[in-house]
Structures are given as structure tokens and as C-alpha cells.
Amino acid sequence: MSENLAEAQRFWNNDDALMDTLIGGLVSPPLSQKFAADILANAKSFGLAAYDPAGPPQYLGGQFAMHLRKSKEIYVDSWLRGVASDFKYLICDQCAYCANRQQMDGVNLAATVADALLSSAAAMPIPLTTIGVYLVKKGILDQLCGCNQPKPN
């Protein structure tokens, strides 16, 4: 099994590892701090209790970590949708994404997308396999490439 395919399989089967890798590569500490500050500012504007910065992260009713994670996931999704749009011709046309998705399982399709991105010599701050897995699993490429027929089971 190729290294890309093994990595695609690992991320395909573990959504937490996939998102942790994407967040780790795309969300810098300053950006994470900005998300945290925005969450707290929004909470304060709604009159929710503030927090003790020296205390444990159990503030905002224990939901702060969930809100922070969701903010990071939204950022990652937006960034990856932009990447997909930038490489629409390469993925949709040159790699015949819609035709290939009818013939391949998700893992092999994600590895194929990662290989296509690699061939473009794109400088990405995260492993290309994670991009391929995310774009295929979320159906982003189905939508971007206009794949009309449902994928066979």
C-alpha cells in the first residue's frame, strides 16, 4: 500500500485525527487566541459570565472548549473550500473527479486527489492527504465538480 493510500486510510477512519491535523497545520496560536477572545467578547455582549484567566478552562458553562473547537473547524472548512476552488480545473477536469468517484472508494479517491495536488507542486501547510480526505468525505468536490449522479454503493 502506498504511503499516501495508507495515510488516507488512517484519516478516513478517524475524523478526530483528521480534524486535529488540519487544525494543527492551519490555525496558528495567534489565530486561536483571536478566536478565544472573540468567543469571550460575544459571551460578554450577551451578558454571560466571564471567566478567571488563572482558573481552569471550565467557563461559559463548560462550553468554551466546544465553541473554540467549532470556530477552528469553521475556519479550516472555509480555507479548504478555497483550496478546492483554486484547484477546480486540476481536480475536476484533469483528474476526472466525477468519473473516478463512480469507480473508486473514498480512500482511493482521496489519495488520488492528494496525488493531483502534489503534482501541482502546491505549497500547503498541512499534509496533502488530509486535504484530499476532507474534500472527498465532506462532499465538497462532488459539489464543486458538479457530479450529478449519486455515487454507487
PDB file of C-alpha atoms in Angstrom:
ATOM      1  CA  MET A   1       0.000   0.000   0.000  1.00  0.00           C
ATOM      2  CA  SER A   2       1.445   3.372  -0.954  1.00  0.00           C
ATOM      3  CA  GLU A   3       2.254   5.874   1.762  1.00  0.00           C
ATOM      4  CA  ASN A   4      -0.474   8.249   0.515  1.00  0.00           C
ATOM      5  CA  LEU A   5      -3.040   5.466   0.485  1.00  0.00           C
ATOM      6  CA  ALA A   6      -2.114   4.285   3.991  1.00  0.00           C
ATOM      7  CA  GLU A   7      -2.318   7.861   5.278  1.00  0.00           C
ATOM      8  CA  ALA A   8      -5.658   8.405   3.516  1.00  0.00           C
ATOM      9  CA  GLN A   9      -6.994   5.197   5.120  1.00  0.00           C
ATOM     10  CA  ARG A  10      -5.863   6.346   8.570  1.00  0.00           C
ATOM     11  CA  PHE A  11      -7.530   9.742   8.246  1.00  0.00           C
ATOM     12  CA  TRP A  12     -10.623   8.327   6.533  1.00  0.00           C
ATOM     13  CA  ASN A  13     -11.279   6.131   9.570  1.00  0.00           C
ATOM     14  CA  ASN A  14     -10.526   8.738  12.249  1.00  0.00           C
ATOM     15  CA  ASP A  15     -12.365  12.063  11.948  1.00  0.00           C
ATOM     16  CA  ASP A  16     -10.762  13.418  15.138  1.00  0.00           C
ATOM     17  CA  ALA A  17      -7.224  12.752  13.882  1.00  0.00           C
ATOM     18  CA  LEU A  18      -8.141  14.306  10.534  1.00  0.00           C
ATOM     19  CA  MET A  19      -9.502  17.489  12.085  1.00  0.00           C
ATOM     20  CA  ASP A  20      -6.707  17.674  14.692  1.00  0.00           C
ATOM     21  CA  THR A  21      -4.117  17.524  11.889  1.00  0.00           C
ATOM     22  CA  LEU A  22      -5.927  20.135   9.808  1.00  0.00           C
ATOM     23  CA  ILE A  23      -6.372  22.484  12.780  1.00  0.00           C
ATOM     24  CA  GLY A  24      -2.776  21.959  13.877  1.00  0.00           C
ATOM     25  CA  GLY A  25      -1.498  22.955  10.447  1.00  0.00           C
ATOM     26  CA  LEU A  26      -3.874  25.801   9.652  1.00  0.00           C
ATOM     27  CA  VAL A  27      -4.756  27.510  12.937  1.00  0.00           C
ATOM     28  CA  SER A  28      -1.782  29.370  14.353  1.00  0.00           C
ATOM     29  CA  PRO A  29      -1.578  30.176  18.093  1.00  0.00           C
ATOM     30  CA  PRO A  30      -2.332  33.886  17.446  1.00  0.00           C
ATOM     31  CA  LEU A  31      -5.386  32.945  15.380  1.00  0.00           C
ATOM     32  CA  SER A  32      -6.534  30.562  18.118  1.00  0.00           C
ATOM     33  CA  GLN A  33      -6.151  33.370  20.664  1.00  0.00           C
ATOM     34  CA  LYS A  34      -8.212  35.652  18.428  1.00  0.00           C
ATOM     35  CA  PHE A  35     -10.973  33.040  18.233  1.00  0.00           C
ATOM     36  CA  ALA A  36     -10.896  32.720  22.040  1.00  0.00           C
ATOM     37  CA  ALA A  37     -11.073  36.493  22.500  1.00  0.00           C
ATOM     38  CA  ASP A  38     -13.975  36.732  20.038  1.00  0.00           C
ATOM     39  CA  ILE A  39     -15.899  33.998  21.857  1.00  0.00           C
ATOM     40  CA  LEU A  40     -15.413  35.730  25.186  1.00  0.00           C
ATOM     41  CA  ALA A  41     -16.353  39.130  23.741  1.00  0.00           C
ATOM     42  CA  ASN A  42     -19.529  37.653  22.274  1.00  0.00           C
ATOM     43  CA  ALA A  43     -20.361  35.959  25.551  1.00  0.00           C
ATOM     44  CA  LYS A  44     -19.850  39.213  27.423  1.00  0.00           C
ATOM     45  CA  SER A  45     -22.050  41.117  24.963  1.00  0.00           C
ATOM     46  CA  PHE A  46     -24.845  38.652  25.727  1.00  0.00           C
ATOM     47  CA  GLY A  47     -24.335  39.096  29.458  1.00  0.00           C
ATOM     48  CA  LEU A  48     -22.853  35.679  30.067  1.00  0.00           C
ATOM     49  CA  ALA A  49     -20.455  35.238  32.953  1.00  0.00           C
ATOM     50  CA  ALA A  50     -16.839  35.978  32.244  1.00  0.00           C
ATOM     51  CA  TYR A  51     -14.055  33.724  33.401  1.00  0.00           C
ATOM     52  CA  ASP A  52     -10.983  33.677  35.602  1.00  0.00           C
ATOM     53  CA  PRO A  53      -7.977  33.550  33.250  1.00  0.00           C
ATOM     54  CA  ALA A  54      -5.944  31.929  36.043  1.00  0.00           C
ATOM     55  CA  GLY A  55      -8.590  29.279  36.586  1.00  0.00           C
ATOM     56  CA  PRO A  56      -9.450  26.111  34.703  1.00  0.00           C
ATOM     57  CA  PRO A  57     -10.973  26.352  31.222  1.00  0.00           C
ATOM     58  CA  GLN A  58     -14.409  25.408  32.568  1.00  0.00           C
ATOM     59  CA  TYR A  59     -16.079  28.694  31.785  1.00  0.00           C
ATOM     60  CA  LEU A  60     -19.069  29.676  29.727  1.00  0.00           C
ATOM     61  CA  GLY A  61     -20.995  26.836  31.252  1.00  0.00           C
ATOM     62  CA  GLY A  62     -18.264  24.365  30.349  1.00  0.00           C
ATOM     63  CA  GLN A  63     -18.822  25.082  26.661  1.00  0.00           C
ATOM     64  CA  PHE A  64     -15.824  27.294  25.896  1.00  0.00           C
ATOM     65  CA  ALA A  65     -13.668  24.481  24.507  1.00  0.00           C
ATOM     66  CA  MET A  66     -16.537  23.328  22.275  1.00  0.00           C
ATOM     67  CA  HIS A  67     -17.052  26.863  20.914  1.00  0.00           C
ATOM     68  CA  LEU A  68     -13.326  27.314  20.342  1.00  0.00           C
ATOM     69  CA  ARG A  69     -13.071  23.973  18.522  1.00  0.00           C
ATOM     70  CA  LYS A  70     -16.095  24.842  16.355  1.00  0.00           C
ATOM     71  CA  SER A  71     -14.531  28.207  15.429  1.00  0.00           C
ATOM     72  CA  LYS A  72     -11.378  26.416  14.329  1.00  0.00           C
ATOM     73  CA  GLU A  73     -13.351  23.832  12.344  1.00  0.00           C
ATOM     74  CA  ILE A  74     -15.280  26.575  10.528  1.00  0.00           C
ATOM     75  CA  TYR A  75     -12.016  28.311   9.649  1.00  0.00           C
ATOM     76  CA  VAL A  76     -10.496  25.035   8.352  1.00  0.00           C
ATOM     77  CA  ASP A  77     -13.586  24.289   6.267  1.00  0.00           C
ATOM     78  CA  SER A  78     -13.540  27.755   4.717  1.00  0.00           C
ATOM     79  CA  TRP A  79      -9.806  27.536   3.955  1.00  0.00           C
ATOM     80  CA  LEU A  80     -10.145  24.104   2.346  1.00  0.00           C
ATOM     81  CA  ARG A  81     -13.122  25.160   0.242  1.00  0.00           C
ATOM     82  CA  GLY A  82     -10.908  27.962  -1.089  1.00  0.00           C
ATOM     83  CA  VAL A  83      -8.162  25.461  -1.907  1.00  0.00           C
ATOM     84  CA  ALA A  84     -10.644  23.261  -3.730  1.00  0.00           C
ATOM     85  CA  SER A  85     -11.848  26.230  -5.780  1.00  0.00           C
ATOM     86  CA  ASP A  86      -8.269  27.164  -6.654  1.00  0.00           C
ATOM     87  CA  PHE A  87      -7.639  23.667  -7.998  1.00  0.00           C
ATOM     88  CA  LYS A  88     -11.024  23.079  -9.640  1.00  0.00           C
ATOM     89  CA  TYR A  89      -9.615  22.542 -13.155  1.00  0.00           C
ATOM     90  CA  LEU A  90      -6.908  20.188 -11.913  1.00  0.00           C
ATOM     91  CA  ILE A  91      -9.226  18.079  -9.737  1.00  0.00           C
ATOM     92  CA  CYS A  92     -12.476  18.178 -11.712  1.00  0.00           C
ATOM     93  CA  ASP A  93     -11.198  18.146 -15.288  1.00  0.00           C
ATOM     94  CA  GLN A  94      -7.665  16.765 -15.441  1.00  0.00           C
ATOM     95  CA  CYS A  95      -8.297  14.099 -12.793  1.00  0.00           C
ATOM     96  CA  ALA A  96     -11.858  13.398 -13.966  1.00  0.00           C
ATOM     97  CA  TYR A  97     -13.125  13.502 -10.383  1.00  0.00           C
ATOM     98  CA  CYS A  98     -16.785  12.743 -11.171  1.00  0.00           C
ATOM     99  CA  ALA A  99     -15.900   9.719 -13.307  1.00  0.00           C
ATOM    100  CA  ASN A 100     -13.377   8.444 -10.778  1.00  0.00           C
ATOM    101  CA  ARG A 101     -15.783   8.746  -7.869  1.00  0.00           C
ATOM    102  CA  GLN A 102     -18.062   6.292  -9.652  1.00  0.00           C
ATOM    103  CA  GLN A 103     -15.266   3.726  -9.769  1.00  0.00           C
ATOM    104  CA  MET A 104     -13.217   4.258  -6.593  1.00  0.00           C
ATOM    105  CA  ASP A 105     -13.886   4.008  -2.907  1.00  0.00           C
ATOM    106  CA  GLY A 106     -13.458   7.167  -0.846  1.00  0.00           C
ATOM    107  CA  VAL A 107      -9.978   6.322   0.434  1.00  0.00           C
ATOM    108  CA  ASN A 108      -8.544   5.718  -3.036  1.00  0.00           C
ATOM    109  CA  LEU A 109     -10.324   8.789  -4.370  1.00  0.00           C
ATOM    110  CA  ALA A 110      -8.885  10.933  -1.562  1.00  0.00           C
ATOM    111  CA  ALA A 111      -5.376   9.572  -2.258  1.00  0.00           C
ATOM    112  CA  THR A 112      -5.851  10.362  -5.968  1.00  0.00           C
ATOM    113  CA  VAL A 113      -6.834  13.947  -5.118  1.00  0.00           C
ATOM    114  CA  ALA A 114      -3.772  14.242  -2.853  1.00  0.00           C
ATOM    115  CA  ASP A 115      -1.537  12.947  -5.671  1.00  0.00           C
ATOM    116  CA  ALA A 116      -3.045  15.508  -8.054  1.00  0.00           C
ATOM    117  CA  LEU A 117      -2.349  18.312  -5.587  1.00  0.00           C
ATOM    118  CA  LEU A 118       1.199  17.031  -5.145  1.00  0.00           C
ATOM    119  CA  SER A 119       1.737  17.099  -8.900  1.00  0.00           C
ATOM    120  CA  SER A 120       0.831  20.769  -8.896  1.00  0.00           C
ATOM    121  CA  ALA A 121       3.731  21.419  -6.504  1.00  0.00           C
ATOM    122  CA  ALA A 122       1.387  23.352  -4.263  1.00  0.00           C
ATOM    123  CA  ALA A 123       2.978  24.584  -1.058  1.00  0.00           C
ATOM    124  CA  MET A 124       0.494  23.615   1.641  1.00  0.00           C
ATOM    125  CA  PRO A 125       0.959  23.936   5.401  1.00  0.00           C
ATOM    126  CA  ILE A 126      -0.716  20.549   6.015  1.00  0.00           C
ATOM    127  CA  PRO A 127      -0.355  17.049   4.568  1.00  0.00           C
ATOM    128  CA  LEU A 128      -1.998  16.876   1.155  1.00  0.00           C
ATOM    129  CA  THR A 129      -3.649  13.595   2.085  1.00  0.00           C
ATOM    130  CA  THR A 130      -5.635  15.328   4.812  1.00  0.00           C
ATOM    131  CA  ILE A 131      -6.890  17.806   2.228  1.00  0.00           C
ATOM    132  CA  GLY A 132      -7.937  15.005  -0.108  1.00  0.00           C
ATOM    133  CA  VAL A 133      -9.721  13.062   2.632  1.00  0.00           C
ATOM    134  CA  TYR A 134     -11.563  16.128   3.922  1.00  0.00           C
ATOM    135  CA  LEU A 135     -12.692  17.325   0.485  1.00  0.00           C
ATOM    136  CA  VAL A 136     -13.958  13.875  -0.511  1.00  0.00           C
ATOM    137  CA  LYS A 137     -15.594  12.947   2.812  1.00  0.00           C
ATOM    138  CA  LYS A 138     -17.426  16.258   3.114  1.00  0.00           C
ATOM    139  CA  GLY A 139     -18.711  16.075  -0.468  1.00  0.00           C
ATOM    140  CA  ILE A 140     -17.058  19.397  -1.286  1.00  0.00           C
ATOM    141  CA  LEU A 141     -15.617  18.070  -4.551  1.00  0.00           C
ATOM    142  CA  ASP A 142     -18.938  16.495  -5.550  1.00  0.00           C
ATOM    143  CA  GLN A 143     -20.480  19.949  -5.319  1.00  0.00           C
ATOM    144  CA  LEU A 144     -17.537  21.836  -6.831  1.00  0.00           C
ATOM    145  CA  CYS A 145     -17.188  19.486  -9.800  1.00  0.00           C
ATOM    146  CA  GLY A 146     -20.929  19.247 -10.367  1.00  0.00           C
ATOM    147  CA  CYS A 147     -21.159  15.470 -10.005  1.00  0.00           C
ATOM    148  CA  ASN A 148     -24.859  14.947 -10.560  1.00  0.00           C
ATOM    149  CA  GLN A 149     -25.243  11.208 -10.268  1.00  0.00           C
ATOM    150  CA  PRO A 150     -25.253   9.618  -6.818  1.00  0.00           C
ATOM    151  CA  LYS A 151     -22.189   7.576  -6.064  1.00  0.00           C
ATOM    152  CA  PRO A 152     -22.899   3.828  -6.313  1.00  0.00           C
ATOM    153  CA  ASN A 153     -22.688   1.878  -3.044  1.00  0.00           C
TER     154      ASN A 153
END
